[in-house]
PDB file of C-alpha atoms and ligand atoms in Angstrom:
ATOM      1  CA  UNK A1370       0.047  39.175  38.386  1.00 54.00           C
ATOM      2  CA  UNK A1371       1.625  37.493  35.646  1.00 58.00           C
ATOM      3  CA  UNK A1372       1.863  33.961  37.000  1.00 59.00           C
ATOM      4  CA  UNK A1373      -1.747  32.735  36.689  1.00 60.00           C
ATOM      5  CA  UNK A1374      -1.242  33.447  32.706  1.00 54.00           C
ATOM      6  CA  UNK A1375       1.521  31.344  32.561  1.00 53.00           C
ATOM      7  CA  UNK A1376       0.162  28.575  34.390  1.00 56.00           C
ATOM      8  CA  UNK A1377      -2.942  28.576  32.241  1.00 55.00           C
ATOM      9  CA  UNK A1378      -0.626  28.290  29.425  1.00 57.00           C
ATOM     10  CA  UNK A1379       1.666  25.239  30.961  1.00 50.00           C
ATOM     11  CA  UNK A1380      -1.908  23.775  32.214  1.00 53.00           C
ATOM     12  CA  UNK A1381      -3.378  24.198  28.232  1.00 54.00           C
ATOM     13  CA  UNK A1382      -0.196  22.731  26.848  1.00 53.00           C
ATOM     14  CA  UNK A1383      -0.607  19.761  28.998  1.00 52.00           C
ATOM     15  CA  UNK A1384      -3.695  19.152  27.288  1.00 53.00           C
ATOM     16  CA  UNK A1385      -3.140  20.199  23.958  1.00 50.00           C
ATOM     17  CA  UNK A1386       0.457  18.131  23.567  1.00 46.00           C
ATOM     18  CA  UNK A1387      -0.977  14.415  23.516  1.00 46.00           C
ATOM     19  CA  UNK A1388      -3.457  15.310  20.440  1.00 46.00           C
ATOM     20  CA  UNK A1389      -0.272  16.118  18.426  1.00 46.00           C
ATOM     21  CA  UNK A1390       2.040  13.168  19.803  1.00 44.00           C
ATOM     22  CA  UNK A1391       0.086  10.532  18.178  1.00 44.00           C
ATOM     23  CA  UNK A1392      -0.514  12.112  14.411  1.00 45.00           C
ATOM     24  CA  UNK A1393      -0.478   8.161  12.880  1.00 50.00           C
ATOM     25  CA  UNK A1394      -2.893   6.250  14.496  1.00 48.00           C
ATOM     26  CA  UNK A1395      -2.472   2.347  15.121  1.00 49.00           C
ATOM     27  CA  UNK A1396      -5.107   0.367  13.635  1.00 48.00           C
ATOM     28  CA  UNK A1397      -6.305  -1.284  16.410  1.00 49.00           C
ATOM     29  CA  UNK A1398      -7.404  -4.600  14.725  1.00 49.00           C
ATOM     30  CA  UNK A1399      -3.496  -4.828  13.582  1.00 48.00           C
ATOM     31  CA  UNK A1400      -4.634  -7.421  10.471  1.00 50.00           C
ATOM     32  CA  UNK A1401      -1.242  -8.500  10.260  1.00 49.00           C
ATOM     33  CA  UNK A1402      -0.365  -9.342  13.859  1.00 48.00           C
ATOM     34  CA  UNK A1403      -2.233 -12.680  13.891  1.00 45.00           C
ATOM     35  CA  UNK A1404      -1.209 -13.379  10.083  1.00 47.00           C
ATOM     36  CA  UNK A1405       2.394 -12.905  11.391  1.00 51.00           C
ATOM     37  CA  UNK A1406       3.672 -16.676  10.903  1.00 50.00           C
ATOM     38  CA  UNK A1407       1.244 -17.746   8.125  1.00 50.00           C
ATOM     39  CA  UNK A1408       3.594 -19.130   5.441  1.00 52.00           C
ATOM     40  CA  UNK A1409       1.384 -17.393   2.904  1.00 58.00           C
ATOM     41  CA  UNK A1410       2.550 -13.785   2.503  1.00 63.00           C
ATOM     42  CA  UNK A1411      -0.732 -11.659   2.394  1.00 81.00           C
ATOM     43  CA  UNK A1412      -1.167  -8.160   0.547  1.00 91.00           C
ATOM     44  CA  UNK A1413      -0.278  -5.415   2.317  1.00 95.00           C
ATOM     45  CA  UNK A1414      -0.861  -1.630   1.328  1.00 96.00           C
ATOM     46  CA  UNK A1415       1.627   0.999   1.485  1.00 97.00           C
ATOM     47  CA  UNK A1416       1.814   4.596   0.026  1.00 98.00           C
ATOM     48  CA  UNK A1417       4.910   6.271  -0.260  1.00 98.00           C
ATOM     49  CA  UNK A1418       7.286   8.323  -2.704  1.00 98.00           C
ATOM     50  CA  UNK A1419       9.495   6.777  -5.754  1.00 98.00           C
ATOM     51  CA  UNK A1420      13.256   7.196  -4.655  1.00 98.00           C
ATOM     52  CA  UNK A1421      14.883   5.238  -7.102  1.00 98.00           C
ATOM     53  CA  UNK A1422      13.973   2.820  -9.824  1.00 97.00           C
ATOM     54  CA  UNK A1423      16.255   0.461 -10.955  1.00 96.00           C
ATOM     55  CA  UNK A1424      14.938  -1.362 -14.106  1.00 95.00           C
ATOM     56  CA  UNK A1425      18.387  -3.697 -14.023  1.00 94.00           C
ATOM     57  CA  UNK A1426      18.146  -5.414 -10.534  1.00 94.00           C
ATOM     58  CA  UNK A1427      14.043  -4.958 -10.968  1.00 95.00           C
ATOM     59  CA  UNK A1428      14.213  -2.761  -7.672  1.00 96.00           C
ATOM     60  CA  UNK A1429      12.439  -0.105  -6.827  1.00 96.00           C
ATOM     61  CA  UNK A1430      13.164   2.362  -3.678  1.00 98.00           C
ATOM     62  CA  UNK A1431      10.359   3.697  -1.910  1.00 98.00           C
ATOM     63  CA  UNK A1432      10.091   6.216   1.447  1.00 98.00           C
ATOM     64  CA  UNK A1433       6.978   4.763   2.978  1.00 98.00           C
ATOM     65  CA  UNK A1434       4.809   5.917   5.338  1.00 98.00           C
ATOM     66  CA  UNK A1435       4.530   4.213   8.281  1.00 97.00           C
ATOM     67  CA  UNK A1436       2.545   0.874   7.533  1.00 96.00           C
ATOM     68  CA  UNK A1437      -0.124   0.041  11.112  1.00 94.00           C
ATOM     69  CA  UNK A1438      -1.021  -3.721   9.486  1.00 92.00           C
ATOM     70  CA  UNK A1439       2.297  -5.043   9.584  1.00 92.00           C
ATOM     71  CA  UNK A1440       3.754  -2.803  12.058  1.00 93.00           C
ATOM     72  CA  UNK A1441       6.306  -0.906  10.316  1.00 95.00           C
ATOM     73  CA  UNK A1442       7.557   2.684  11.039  1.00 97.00           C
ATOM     74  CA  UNK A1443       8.006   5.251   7.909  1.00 98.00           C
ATOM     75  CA  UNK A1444      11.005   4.426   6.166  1.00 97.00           C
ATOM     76  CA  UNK A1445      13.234   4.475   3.369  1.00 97.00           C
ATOM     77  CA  UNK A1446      13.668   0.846   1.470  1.00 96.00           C
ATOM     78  CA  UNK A1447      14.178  -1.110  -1.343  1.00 96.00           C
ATOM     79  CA  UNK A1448      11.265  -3.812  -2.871  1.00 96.00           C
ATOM     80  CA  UNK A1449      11.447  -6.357  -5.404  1.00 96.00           C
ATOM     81  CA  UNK A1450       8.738  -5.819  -8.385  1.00 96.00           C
ATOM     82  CA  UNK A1451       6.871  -9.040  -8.760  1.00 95.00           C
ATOM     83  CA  UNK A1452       7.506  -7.388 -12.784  1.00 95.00           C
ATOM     84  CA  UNK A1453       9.558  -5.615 -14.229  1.00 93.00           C
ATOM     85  CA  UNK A1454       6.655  -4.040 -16.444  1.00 95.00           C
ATOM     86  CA  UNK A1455       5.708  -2.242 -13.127  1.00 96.00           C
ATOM     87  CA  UNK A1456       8.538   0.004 -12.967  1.00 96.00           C
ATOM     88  CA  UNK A1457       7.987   1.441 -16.303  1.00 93.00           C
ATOM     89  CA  UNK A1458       4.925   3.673 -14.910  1.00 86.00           C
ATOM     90  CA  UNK A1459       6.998   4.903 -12.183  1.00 95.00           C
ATOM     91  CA  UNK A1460       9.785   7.470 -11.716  1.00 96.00           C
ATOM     92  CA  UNK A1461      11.437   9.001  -9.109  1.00 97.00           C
ATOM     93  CA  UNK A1462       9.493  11.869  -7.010  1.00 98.00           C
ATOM     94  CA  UNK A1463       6.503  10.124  -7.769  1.00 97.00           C
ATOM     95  CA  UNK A1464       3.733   9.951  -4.768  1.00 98.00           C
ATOM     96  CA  UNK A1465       2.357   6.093  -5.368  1.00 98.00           C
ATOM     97  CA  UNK A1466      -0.180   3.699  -3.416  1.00 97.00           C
ATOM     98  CA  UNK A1467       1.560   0.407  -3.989  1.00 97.00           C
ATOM     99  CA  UNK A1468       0.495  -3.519  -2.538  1.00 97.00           C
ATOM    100  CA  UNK A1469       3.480  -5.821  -1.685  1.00 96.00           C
ATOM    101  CA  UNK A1470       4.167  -9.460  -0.394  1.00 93.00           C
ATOM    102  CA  UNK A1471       6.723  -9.755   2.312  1.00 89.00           C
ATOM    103  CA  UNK A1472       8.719 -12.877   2.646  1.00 84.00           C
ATOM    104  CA  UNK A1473      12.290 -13.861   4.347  1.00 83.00           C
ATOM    105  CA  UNK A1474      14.206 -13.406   0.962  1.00 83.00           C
ATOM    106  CA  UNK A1475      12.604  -9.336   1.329  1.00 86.00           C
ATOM    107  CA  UNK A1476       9.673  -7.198  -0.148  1.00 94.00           C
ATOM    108  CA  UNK A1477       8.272  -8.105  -3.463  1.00 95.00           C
ATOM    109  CA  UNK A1478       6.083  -4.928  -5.102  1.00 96.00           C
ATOM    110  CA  UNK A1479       3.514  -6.447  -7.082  1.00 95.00           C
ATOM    111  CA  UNK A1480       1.140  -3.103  -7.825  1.00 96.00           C
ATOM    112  CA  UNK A1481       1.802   0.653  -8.148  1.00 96.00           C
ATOM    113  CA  UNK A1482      -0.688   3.316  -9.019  1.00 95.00           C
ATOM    114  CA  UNK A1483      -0.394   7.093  -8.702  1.00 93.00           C
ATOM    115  CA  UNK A1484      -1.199   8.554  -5.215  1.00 92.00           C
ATOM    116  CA  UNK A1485      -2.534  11.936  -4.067  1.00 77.00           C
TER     117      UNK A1485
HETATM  118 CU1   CU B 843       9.844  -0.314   5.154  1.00 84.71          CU
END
């Protein structure tokens, strides 16, 4: 009598598997979606970790998490720092909330603070 358990168990994975699937929700006002082709970049908000700072080219590295307003997936990428004054209260490993502009010529950081 074994094969009632396991088809309780396929039955309760069914419905357990789509609460897990979906762990970052979409904002479903997606602010950025009707902003899309304003020529006026608009702040966005980001959180992710200091990979590398580069106080030469004023660049800063950053592993995101995934950002619903502007529709980007979690990644790994460089920004622009609208100053290079921000980069001197960062340093790599460092967990930060950050606001950026993005424009054609790329991402331009122009606040960091310390995240939890
Ligand atoms: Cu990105």
């Amino acid at each position: 009598m074994k094969k009632p358990c396991i088809t309780l168990a396929i039955t309760a994975a069914l419905f357990t598997a789509p609460v897990f699937a979906n762990p970052q929700q979409m904002d479903p006002n997606m602010p950025g979606m009707a902003g899309m082709h304003e020529a006026t970049p608009a702040d966005v908000q980001g959180v992710g970790v200091v990979k590398a700072v580069d106080t030469t080219k004023g660049t800063l590295t950053l592993q995101h998490e995934a950002i619903a307003a502007i529709g980007w997936p979690a990644m790994t990428m460089p920004f622009k720092v609208a100053s290079p004054e921000l980069l001197t209260h960062v340093k790599v490993g460092d967990k930060v909330q950050f606001t950026f502009h993005q424009a054609s010529t790329g991402s331009t950081v122009t606040a960091i603070r310390p995240a939890r």
